[in-house]
Every structure is written in C-alpha cells, then in structure tokens.
CSV table of C-alpha atoms and ligand atoms in Angstrom, one decimal:
chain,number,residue,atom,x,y,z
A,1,UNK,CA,82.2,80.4,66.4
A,2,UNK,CA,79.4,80.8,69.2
A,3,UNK,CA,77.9,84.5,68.9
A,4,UNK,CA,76.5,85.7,72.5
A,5,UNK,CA,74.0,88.2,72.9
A,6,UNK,CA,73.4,90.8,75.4
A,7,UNK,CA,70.6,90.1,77.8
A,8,UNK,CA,68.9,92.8,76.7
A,9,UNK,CA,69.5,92.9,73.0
A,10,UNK,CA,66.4,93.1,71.2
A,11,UNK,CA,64.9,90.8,68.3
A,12,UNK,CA,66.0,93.2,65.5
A,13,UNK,CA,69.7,92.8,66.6
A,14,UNK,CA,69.7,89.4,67.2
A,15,UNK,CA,68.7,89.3,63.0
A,16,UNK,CA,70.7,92.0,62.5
A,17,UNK,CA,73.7,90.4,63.5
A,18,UNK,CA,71.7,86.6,61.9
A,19,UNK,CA,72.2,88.9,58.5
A,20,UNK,CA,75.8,90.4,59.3
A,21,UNK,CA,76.9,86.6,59.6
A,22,UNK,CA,75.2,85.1,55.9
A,23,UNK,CA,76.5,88.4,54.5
A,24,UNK,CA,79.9,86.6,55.0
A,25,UNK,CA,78.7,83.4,53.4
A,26,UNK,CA,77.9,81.7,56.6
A,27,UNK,CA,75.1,80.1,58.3
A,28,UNK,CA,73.6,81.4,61.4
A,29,UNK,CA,71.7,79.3,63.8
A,30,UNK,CA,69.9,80.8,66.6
A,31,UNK,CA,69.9,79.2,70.3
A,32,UNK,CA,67.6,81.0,72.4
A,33,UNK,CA,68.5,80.8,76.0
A,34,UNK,CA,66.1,81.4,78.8
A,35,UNK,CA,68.8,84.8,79.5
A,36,UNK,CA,70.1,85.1,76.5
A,37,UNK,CA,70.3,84.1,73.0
A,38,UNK,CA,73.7,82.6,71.2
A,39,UNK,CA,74.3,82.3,67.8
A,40,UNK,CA,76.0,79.5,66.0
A,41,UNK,CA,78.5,79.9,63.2
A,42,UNK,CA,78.7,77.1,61.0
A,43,UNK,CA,80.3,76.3,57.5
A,44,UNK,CA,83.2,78.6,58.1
A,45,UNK,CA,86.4,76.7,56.9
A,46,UNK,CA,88.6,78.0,59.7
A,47,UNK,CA,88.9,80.7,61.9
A,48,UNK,CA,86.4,83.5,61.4
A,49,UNK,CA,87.1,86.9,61.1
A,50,UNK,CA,84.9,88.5,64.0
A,51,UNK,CA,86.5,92.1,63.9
A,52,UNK,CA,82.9,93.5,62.3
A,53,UNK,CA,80.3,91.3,64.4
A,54,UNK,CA,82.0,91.8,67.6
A,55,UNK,CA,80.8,95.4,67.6
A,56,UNK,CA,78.0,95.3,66.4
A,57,UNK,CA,74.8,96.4,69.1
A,58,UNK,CA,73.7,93.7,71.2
A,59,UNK,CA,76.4,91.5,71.1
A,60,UNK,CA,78.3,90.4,74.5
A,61,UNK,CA,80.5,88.3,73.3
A,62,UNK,CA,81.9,85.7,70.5
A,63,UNK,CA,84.0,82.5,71.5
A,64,UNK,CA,85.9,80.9,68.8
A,65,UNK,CA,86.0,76.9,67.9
A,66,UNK,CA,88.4,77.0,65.0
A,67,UNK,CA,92.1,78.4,65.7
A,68,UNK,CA,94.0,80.9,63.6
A,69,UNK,CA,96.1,78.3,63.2
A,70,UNK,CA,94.2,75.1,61.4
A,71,UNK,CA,96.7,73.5,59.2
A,72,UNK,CA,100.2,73.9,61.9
A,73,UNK,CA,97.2,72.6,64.9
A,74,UNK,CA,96.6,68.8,65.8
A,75,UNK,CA,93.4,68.8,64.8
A,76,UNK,CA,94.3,68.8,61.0
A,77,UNK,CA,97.2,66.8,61.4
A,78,UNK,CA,97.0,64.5,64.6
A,79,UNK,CA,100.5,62.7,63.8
A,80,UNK,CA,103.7,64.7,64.9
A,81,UNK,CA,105.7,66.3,61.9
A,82,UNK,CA,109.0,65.2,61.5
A,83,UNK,CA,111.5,68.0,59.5
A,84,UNK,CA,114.7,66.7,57.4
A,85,UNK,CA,117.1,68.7,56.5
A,86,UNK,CA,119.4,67.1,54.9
A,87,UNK,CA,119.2,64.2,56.9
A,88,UNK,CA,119.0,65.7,60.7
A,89,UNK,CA,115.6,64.8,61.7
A,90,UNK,CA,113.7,66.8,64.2
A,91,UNK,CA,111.0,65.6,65.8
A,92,UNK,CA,108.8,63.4,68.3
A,93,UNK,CA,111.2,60.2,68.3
A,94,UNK,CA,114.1,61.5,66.6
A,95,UNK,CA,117.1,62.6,69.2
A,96,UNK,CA,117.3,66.4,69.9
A,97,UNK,CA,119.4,67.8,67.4
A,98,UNK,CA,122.0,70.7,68.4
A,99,UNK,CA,122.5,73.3,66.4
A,100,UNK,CA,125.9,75.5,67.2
A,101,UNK,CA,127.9,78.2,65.7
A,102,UNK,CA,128.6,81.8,65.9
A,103,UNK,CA,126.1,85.1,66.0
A,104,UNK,CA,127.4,86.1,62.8
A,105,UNK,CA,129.9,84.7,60.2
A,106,UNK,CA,133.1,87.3,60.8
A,107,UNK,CA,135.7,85.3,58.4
A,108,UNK,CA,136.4,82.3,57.0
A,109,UNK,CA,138.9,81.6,59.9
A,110,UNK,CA,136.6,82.0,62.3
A,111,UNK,CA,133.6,80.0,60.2
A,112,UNK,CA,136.1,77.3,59.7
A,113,UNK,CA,137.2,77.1,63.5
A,114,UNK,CA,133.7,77.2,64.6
A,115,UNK,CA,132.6,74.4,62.4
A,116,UNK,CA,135.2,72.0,63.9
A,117,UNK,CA,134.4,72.9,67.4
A,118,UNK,CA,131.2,72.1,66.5
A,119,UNK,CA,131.5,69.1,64.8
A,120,UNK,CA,134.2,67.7,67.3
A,121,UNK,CA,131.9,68.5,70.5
A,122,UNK,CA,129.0,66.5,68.5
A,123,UNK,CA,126.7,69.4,67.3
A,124,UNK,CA,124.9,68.6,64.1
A,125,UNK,CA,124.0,71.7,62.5
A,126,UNK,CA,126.0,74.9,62.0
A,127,UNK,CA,124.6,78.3,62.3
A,128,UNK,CA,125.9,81.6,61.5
A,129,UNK,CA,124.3,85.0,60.8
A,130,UNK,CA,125.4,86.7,57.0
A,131,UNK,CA,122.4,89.3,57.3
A,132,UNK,CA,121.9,90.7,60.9
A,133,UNK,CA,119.5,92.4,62.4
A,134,UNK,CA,121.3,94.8,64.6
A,135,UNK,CA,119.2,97.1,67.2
A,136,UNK,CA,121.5,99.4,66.1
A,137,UNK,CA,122.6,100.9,62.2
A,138,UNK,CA,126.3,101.2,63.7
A,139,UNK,CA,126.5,97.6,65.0
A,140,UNK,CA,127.9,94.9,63.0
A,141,UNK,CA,125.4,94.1,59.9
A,142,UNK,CA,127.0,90.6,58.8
A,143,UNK,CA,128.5,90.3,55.5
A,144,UNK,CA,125.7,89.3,53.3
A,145,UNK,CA,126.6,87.1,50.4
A,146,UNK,CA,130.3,87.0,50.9
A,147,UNK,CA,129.2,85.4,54.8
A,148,UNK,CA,126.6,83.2,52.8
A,149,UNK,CA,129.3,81.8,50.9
A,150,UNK,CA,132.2,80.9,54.0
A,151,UNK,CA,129.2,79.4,56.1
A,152,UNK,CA,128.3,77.0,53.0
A,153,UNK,CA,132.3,76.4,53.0
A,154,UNK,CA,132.4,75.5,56.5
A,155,UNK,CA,129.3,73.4,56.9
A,156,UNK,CA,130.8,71.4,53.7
A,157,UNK,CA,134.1,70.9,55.6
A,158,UNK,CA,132.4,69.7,58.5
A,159,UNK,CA,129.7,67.6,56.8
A,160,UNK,CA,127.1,69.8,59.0
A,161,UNK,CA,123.7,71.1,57.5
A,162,UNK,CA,123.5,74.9,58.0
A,163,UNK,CA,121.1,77.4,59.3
A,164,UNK,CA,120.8,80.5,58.1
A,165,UNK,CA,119.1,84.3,58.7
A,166,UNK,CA,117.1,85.9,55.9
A,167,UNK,CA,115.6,89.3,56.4
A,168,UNK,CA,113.9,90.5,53.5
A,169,UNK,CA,112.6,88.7,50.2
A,170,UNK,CA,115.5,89.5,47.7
A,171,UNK,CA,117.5,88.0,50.2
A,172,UNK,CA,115.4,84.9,49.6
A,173,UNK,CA,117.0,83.5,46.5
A,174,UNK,CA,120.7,83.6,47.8
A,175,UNK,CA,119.7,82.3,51.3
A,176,UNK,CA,118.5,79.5,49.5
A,177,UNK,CA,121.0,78.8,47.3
A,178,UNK,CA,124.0,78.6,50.1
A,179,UNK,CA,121.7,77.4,53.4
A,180,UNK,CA,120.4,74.1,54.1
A,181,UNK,CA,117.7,75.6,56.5
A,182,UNK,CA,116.0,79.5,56.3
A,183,UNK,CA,115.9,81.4,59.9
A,184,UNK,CA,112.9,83.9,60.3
A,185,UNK,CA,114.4,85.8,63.1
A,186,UNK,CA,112.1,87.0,66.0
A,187,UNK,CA,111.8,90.7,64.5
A,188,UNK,CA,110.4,89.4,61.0
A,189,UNK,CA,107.9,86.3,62.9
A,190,UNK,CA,105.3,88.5,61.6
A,191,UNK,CA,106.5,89.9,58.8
A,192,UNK,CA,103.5,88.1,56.4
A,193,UNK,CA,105.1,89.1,52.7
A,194,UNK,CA,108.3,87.4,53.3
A,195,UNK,CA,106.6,84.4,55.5
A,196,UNK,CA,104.2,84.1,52.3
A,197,UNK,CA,107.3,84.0,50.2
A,198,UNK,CA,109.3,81.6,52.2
A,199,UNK,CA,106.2,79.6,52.3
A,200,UNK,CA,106.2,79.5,48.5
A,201,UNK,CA,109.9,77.6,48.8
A,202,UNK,CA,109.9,73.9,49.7
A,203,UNK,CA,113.1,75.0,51.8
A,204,UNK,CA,113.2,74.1,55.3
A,205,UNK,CA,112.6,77.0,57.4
A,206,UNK,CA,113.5,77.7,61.3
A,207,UNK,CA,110.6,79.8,63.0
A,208,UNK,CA,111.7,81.9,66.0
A,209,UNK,CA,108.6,83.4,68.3
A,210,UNK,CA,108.2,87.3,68.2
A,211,UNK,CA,109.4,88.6,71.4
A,212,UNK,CA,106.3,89.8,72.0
A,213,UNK,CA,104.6,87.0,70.2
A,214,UNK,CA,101.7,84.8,72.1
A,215,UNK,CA,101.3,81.3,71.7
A,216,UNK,CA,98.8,82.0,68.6
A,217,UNK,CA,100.5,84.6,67.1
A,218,UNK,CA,104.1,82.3,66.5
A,219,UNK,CA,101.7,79.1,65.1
A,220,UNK,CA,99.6,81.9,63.3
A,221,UNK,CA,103.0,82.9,62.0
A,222,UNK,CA,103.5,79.2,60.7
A,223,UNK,CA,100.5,79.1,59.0
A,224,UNK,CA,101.5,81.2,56.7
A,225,UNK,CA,104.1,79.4,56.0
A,226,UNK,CA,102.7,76.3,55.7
A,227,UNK,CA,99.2,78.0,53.6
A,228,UNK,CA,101.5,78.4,50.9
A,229,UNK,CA,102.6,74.8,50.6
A,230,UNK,CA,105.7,74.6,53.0
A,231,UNK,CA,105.4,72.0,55.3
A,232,UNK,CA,109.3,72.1,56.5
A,233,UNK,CA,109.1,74.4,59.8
A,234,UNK,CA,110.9,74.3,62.9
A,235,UNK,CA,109.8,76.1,65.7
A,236,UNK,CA,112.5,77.9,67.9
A,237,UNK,CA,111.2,79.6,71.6
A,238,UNK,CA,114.1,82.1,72.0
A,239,UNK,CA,112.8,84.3,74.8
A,240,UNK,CA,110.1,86.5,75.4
A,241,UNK,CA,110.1,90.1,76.4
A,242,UNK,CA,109.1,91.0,80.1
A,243,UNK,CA,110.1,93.4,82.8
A,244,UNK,CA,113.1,91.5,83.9
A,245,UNK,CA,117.0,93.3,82.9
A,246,UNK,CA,118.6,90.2,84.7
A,247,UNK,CA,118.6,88.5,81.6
A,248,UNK,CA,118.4,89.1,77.8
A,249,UNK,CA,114.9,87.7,77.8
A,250,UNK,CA,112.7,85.6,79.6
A,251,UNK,CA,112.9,81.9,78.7
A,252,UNK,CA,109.0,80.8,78.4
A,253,UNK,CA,110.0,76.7,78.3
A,254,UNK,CA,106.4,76.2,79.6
A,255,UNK,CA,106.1,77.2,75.1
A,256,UNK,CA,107.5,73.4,74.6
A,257,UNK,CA,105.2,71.2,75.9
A,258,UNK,CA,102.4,73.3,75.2
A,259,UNK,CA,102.9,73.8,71.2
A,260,UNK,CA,104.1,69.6,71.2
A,261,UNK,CA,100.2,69.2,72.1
A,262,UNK,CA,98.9,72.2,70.5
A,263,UNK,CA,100.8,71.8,66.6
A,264,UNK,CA,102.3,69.0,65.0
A,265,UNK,CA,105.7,71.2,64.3
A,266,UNK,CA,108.5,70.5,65.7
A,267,UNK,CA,109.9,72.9,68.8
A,268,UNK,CA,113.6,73.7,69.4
A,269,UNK,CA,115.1,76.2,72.3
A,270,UNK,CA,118.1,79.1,71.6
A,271,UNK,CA,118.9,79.1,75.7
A,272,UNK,CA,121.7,81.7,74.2
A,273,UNK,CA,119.7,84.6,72.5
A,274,UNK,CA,116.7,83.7,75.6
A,275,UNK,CA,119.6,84.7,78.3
A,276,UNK,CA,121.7,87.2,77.0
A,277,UNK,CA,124.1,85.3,79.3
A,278,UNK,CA,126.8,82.6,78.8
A,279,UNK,CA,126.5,81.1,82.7
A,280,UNK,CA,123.2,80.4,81.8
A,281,UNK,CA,123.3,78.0,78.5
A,282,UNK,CA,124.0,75.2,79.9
A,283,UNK,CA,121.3,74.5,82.4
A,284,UNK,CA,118.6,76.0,80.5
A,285,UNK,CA,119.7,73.6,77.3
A,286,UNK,CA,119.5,71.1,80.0
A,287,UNK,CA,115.8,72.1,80.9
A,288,UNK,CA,114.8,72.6,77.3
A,289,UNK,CA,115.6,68.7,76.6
A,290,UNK,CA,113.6,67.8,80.0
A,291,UNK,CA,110.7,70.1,78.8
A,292,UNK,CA,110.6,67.7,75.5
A,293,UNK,CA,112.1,70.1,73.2
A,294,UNK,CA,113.0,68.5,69.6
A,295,UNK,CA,116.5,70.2,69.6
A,296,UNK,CA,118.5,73.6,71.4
A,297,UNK,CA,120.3,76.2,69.0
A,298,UNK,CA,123.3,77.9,70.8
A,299,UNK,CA,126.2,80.4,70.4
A,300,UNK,CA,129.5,79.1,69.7
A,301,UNK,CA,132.5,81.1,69.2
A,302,UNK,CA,135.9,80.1,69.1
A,303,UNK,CA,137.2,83.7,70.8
A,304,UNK,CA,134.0,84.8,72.8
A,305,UNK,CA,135.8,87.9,74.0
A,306,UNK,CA,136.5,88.8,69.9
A,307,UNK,CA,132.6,88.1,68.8
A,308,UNK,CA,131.4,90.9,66.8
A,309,UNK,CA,127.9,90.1,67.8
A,310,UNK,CA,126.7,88.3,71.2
A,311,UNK,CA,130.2,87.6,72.4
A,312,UNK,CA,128.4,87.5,76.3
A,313,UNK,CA,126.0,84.7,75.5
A,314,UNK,CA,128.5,82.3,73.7
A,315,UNK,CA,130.2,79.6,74.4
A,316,UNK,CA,133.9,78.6,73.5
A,317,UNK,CA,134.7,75.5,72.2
A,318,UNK,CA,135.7,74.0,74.8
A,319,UNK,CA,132.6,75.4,76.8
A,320,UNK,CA,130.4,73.5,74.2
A,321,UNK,CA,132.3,70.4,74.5
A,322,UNK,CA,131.9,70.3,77.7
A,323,UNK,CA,128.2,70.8,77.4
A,324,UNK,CA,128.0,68.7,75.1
A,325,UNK,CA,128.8,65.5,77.5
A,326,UNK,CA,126.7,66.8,79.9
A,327,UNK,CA,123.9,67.1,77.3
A,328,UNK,CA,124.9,63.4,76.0
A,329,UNK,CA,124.4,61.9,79.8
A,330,UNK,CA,121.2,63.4,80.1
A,331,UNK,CA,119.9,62.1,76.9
A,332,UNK,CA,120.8,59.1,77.6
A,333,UNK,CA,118.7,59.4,81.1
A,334,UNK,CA,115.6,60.4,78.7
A,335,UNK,CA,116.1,57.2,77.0
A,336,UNK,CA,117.9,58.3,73.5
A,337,UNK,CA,120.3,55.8,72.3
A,338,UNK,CA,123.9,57.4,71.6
B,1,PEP,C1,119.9,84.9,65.8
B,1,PEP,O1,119.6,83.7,66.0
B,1,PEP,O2,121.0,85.2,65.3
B,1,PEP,C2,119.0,86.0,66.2
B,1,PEP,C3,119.2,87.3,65.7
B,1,PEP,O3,118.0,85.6,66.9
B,1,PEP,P1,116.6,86.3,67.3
B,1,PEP,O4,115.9,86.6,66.0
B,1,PEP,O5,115.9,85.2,68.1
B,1,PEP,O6,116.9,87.5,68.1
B,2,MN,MN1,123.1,86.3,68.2
C-alpha cells in the first residue's frame, strides 16, 4: 500500500502516521516528493486494513497494491481453476456446462419430470431450491429436507449432479449429505459465518454475486471460502440491482470476462433469475457463452404456469430443448467438440 500525504502535512504527521503503520507490524518507508511525501507499505501479507490510517491528519490518500482477494486473484494462482463435481468440469477448456431445473423442488412428480426434461434436452446438472429465500414470509419457503431428499432421487434417476440452496449453517450438514454442489444464494454472498463454514467443507460450492455486490466484494466473498481450505467454487453473475423495472435485474455480462482475467475461478451466468423474464433466457444464455462464461444455470419447469416460485422466468421443457440446439450450434461455432 502507497500512503499519500497532504501537501501541507507537517513532519510530525508524516511520523505519526510512519508509527501508526509499524504499530501494525509493518514497515514504513518514506518517499519524499518535491510536493508531497508518500509512504510505502511493505511486508503486509495481503491486503491491508487502512480503515485507521486513512483518517488520520495529513493524509490525502492511500492506494492499495494487494487485493482483498489474494488467494481467488491470478496473482496467486496464474493457472485457471478447473471445478469437478462429480465429473462435470467447469472451466477454461472444459465445454460450458448447463445447469437446469426448477425454482424450487414442489414434488417428487414434478422433480422427476424436470430431471428428464433436463437430461433429454442435454443439461448436465439439476438444480432445485429445498430452502428458499422468499422476499416474502407468505411465499412459498421450499420443503427443506423432505425437498433435499426427491432432488437427490431425481438427479440419481437422471444420472445428473445436483445443485442445491443452503441458507443458514445447520442447514449445512444435510445440504451436504443429499447435494452434489452447495449454492450461496445472492442474499447470503456476504453472509461471512456460513461462507467460513462452507469453506471448512471440501464440498463444491456455487457462489452467486450480491445484488448489490461489486466486483471485489463477490471474489472477497470467495476468499472466504477458499481461506478456509475450499478450493471448489463456482462463480454465478445472476444480476445486479439498478434502476431499471423492465427486468428482474440487470445482467452485468461485462462480470465474465473481467473475473476470467481477474480470478482463477470459474464463472457461470443464471440469464433466468438476471431477467425476471422467460423471452429473455435464451439470448442472454446465448451472450453469456460468447462472453466466455464457463457454464449458464436456468429455470426449467415442466408447467411454468403451476411454478410455485419464478414460474415467469422459466422455461418448459420443450422451451429448453429447444434452447438447447440453439445453444449446441453455437458451441460448436466457439469451437467445442459435441
Ligand atoms: C435461486 O437460484 O434459486 C435463487 C434464489 O437465486 P438468487 O440467490 O440469485 O436470487
Ligand atoms: Mn428462482
């Protein structure tokens, strides 16, 4: 970190703030300018923690080196990551995996339907919410372990890895037991205690950005993960809050290439939850796989008119099979072998 000094800050602040920074076990090297002086940070491990310094008298400014983010950044790992889970590979070389399947598990029906649609159209991972975070306390809450249980069921009739939702830490265990992947879901991205705890797994874990979240923030939010010992994460962009209604949220694709040269992690796209809208899956799947994304997770409901949860943003089966050979065509224009 580079500590800048007011023009007119004084000798006394400019030791002041050389003591502030050995206080914190660091070593402070003074470059006198013929303005202004700058101080140099050096031995930090990572990312220092300005908070104090910054506002301390004389100061102008400080410019950081290190990211929050060391161990999910290029720096400390130049090669690309590439995730298994249970054999789908995600990642720079791998093809882009789709993930399918409904908002929430309703029934074992429904899971069972849904896992052949998506099987049949070619998807290779099933999703399906058992804990839901509703906006609402009288909206659909999924059915916990009971849901847990049919999307295990269905994945194993299908032969299709599954992705699942956990919301809190004593969900943790069970998640794990019946899920072949963990989803942080955009309202928990920064929820630190259960990032720390899913970071404590070896479990594979699917890391949607905040809806608020910056850049940083969502590969802060990875290092937590990965601090712990976890090195399985999947990124997911699902949509961004701004001050457009026209849609659910605002797609921010530009995230794709920018974290592929940023972090190491693989990135995927949910076009579904980052549109609110059904009409507009298709083509922004499409323009995640152009942006380089490592995979797209989407909606898929056999009765989109019945959904519980997210009925307007899902596809039918037929829908999906349909995008699906669209999707396949375009691969194959990116130079992935079917
Ligand atoms: C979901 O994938 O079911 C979901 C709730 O998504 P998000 O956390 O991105 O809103
Ligand atoms: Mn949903």
């Amino acid at each position: 970190m580079l500590i800048v000094m007011d023009h007119r800050a004084t000798k006394e602040q400019v030791d002041q703030i050389i003591a502030a920074v050995e206080r914190m076990g660091l070593t402070a090297e003074p470059i006198p300018g013929s303005l202004r002086t700058a101080i140099g940070v050096l031995g930090n491990q990572g990312y220092v923690d300005d908070s104090t310094i910054r506002t301390l008298p004389g100061v102008r400014e400080t410019i950081h080196v290190s990211k929050p983010y060391k161990m999910a950044s290029r720096d400390f790992h130049p090669t690309a990551s590439v995730i298994d889970i249970a054999g789908v590979k995600f990642g720079d070389g791998e093809r882009p995996v789709i993930i399918a399947g409904p908002c929430s598990i309703e029934t074992e029906e429904q899971m069972l339907a849904a896992a052949e649609q998506v099987k049949q159209g070619g998807g290779r991972m099933l999703r399906g919410g058992a804990f839901k975070p509703r906006t609402g306390p009288h909206s659909f809450q999924g059915l916990g372990i009971q849901g847990l249980k049919l999307l295990q069921q269905a994945g194993q009739a299908q032969n299709l890895p599954v992705v699942t939702e956990v919301m809190r830490i004593e969900q943790l265990d069970d998640v794990c037991k019946y899920a072949d992947m963990l989803q942080i879901g955009a309202r928990n991205m920064q929820n630190f205690d259960l990032l720390k705890e899913v970071g404590k797994t070896r479990h594979p874990v699917l890391l949607k950005r905040g809806m608020s979240a910056t850049i940083e923030e969502f590969l802060a939010a990875a290092e937590y993960i990965l601090a712990e010992g976890n090195p399985n994460i999947v990124l997911c962009e699902r949509g961004i809050r701004t001050f457009e209604k026209t849609t659910r949220n605002t797609l921010d694709l530009s995230v794709v290439p920018l974290v592929r040269e940023l972090s190491h992690l693989p990135i995927i796209v949910d076009p579904s939850h980052a549109t609110g809208k059904r009409m507009l899956v298709p083509i922004m799947s499409k323009a995640a796989l152009v942006a380089g994304a490592h995979g797209i997770m989407m909606e898929v409901h056999p009765n989109p008119a019945l959904a519980l949860c997210d009925g307007a943003q899902s596809l039918s089966g037929a829908d999906f099979a349909e995008l699906m050979g669209e999707l396949n065509r375009l691969l194959e224009f990116l130079g992935y072998q079917g």
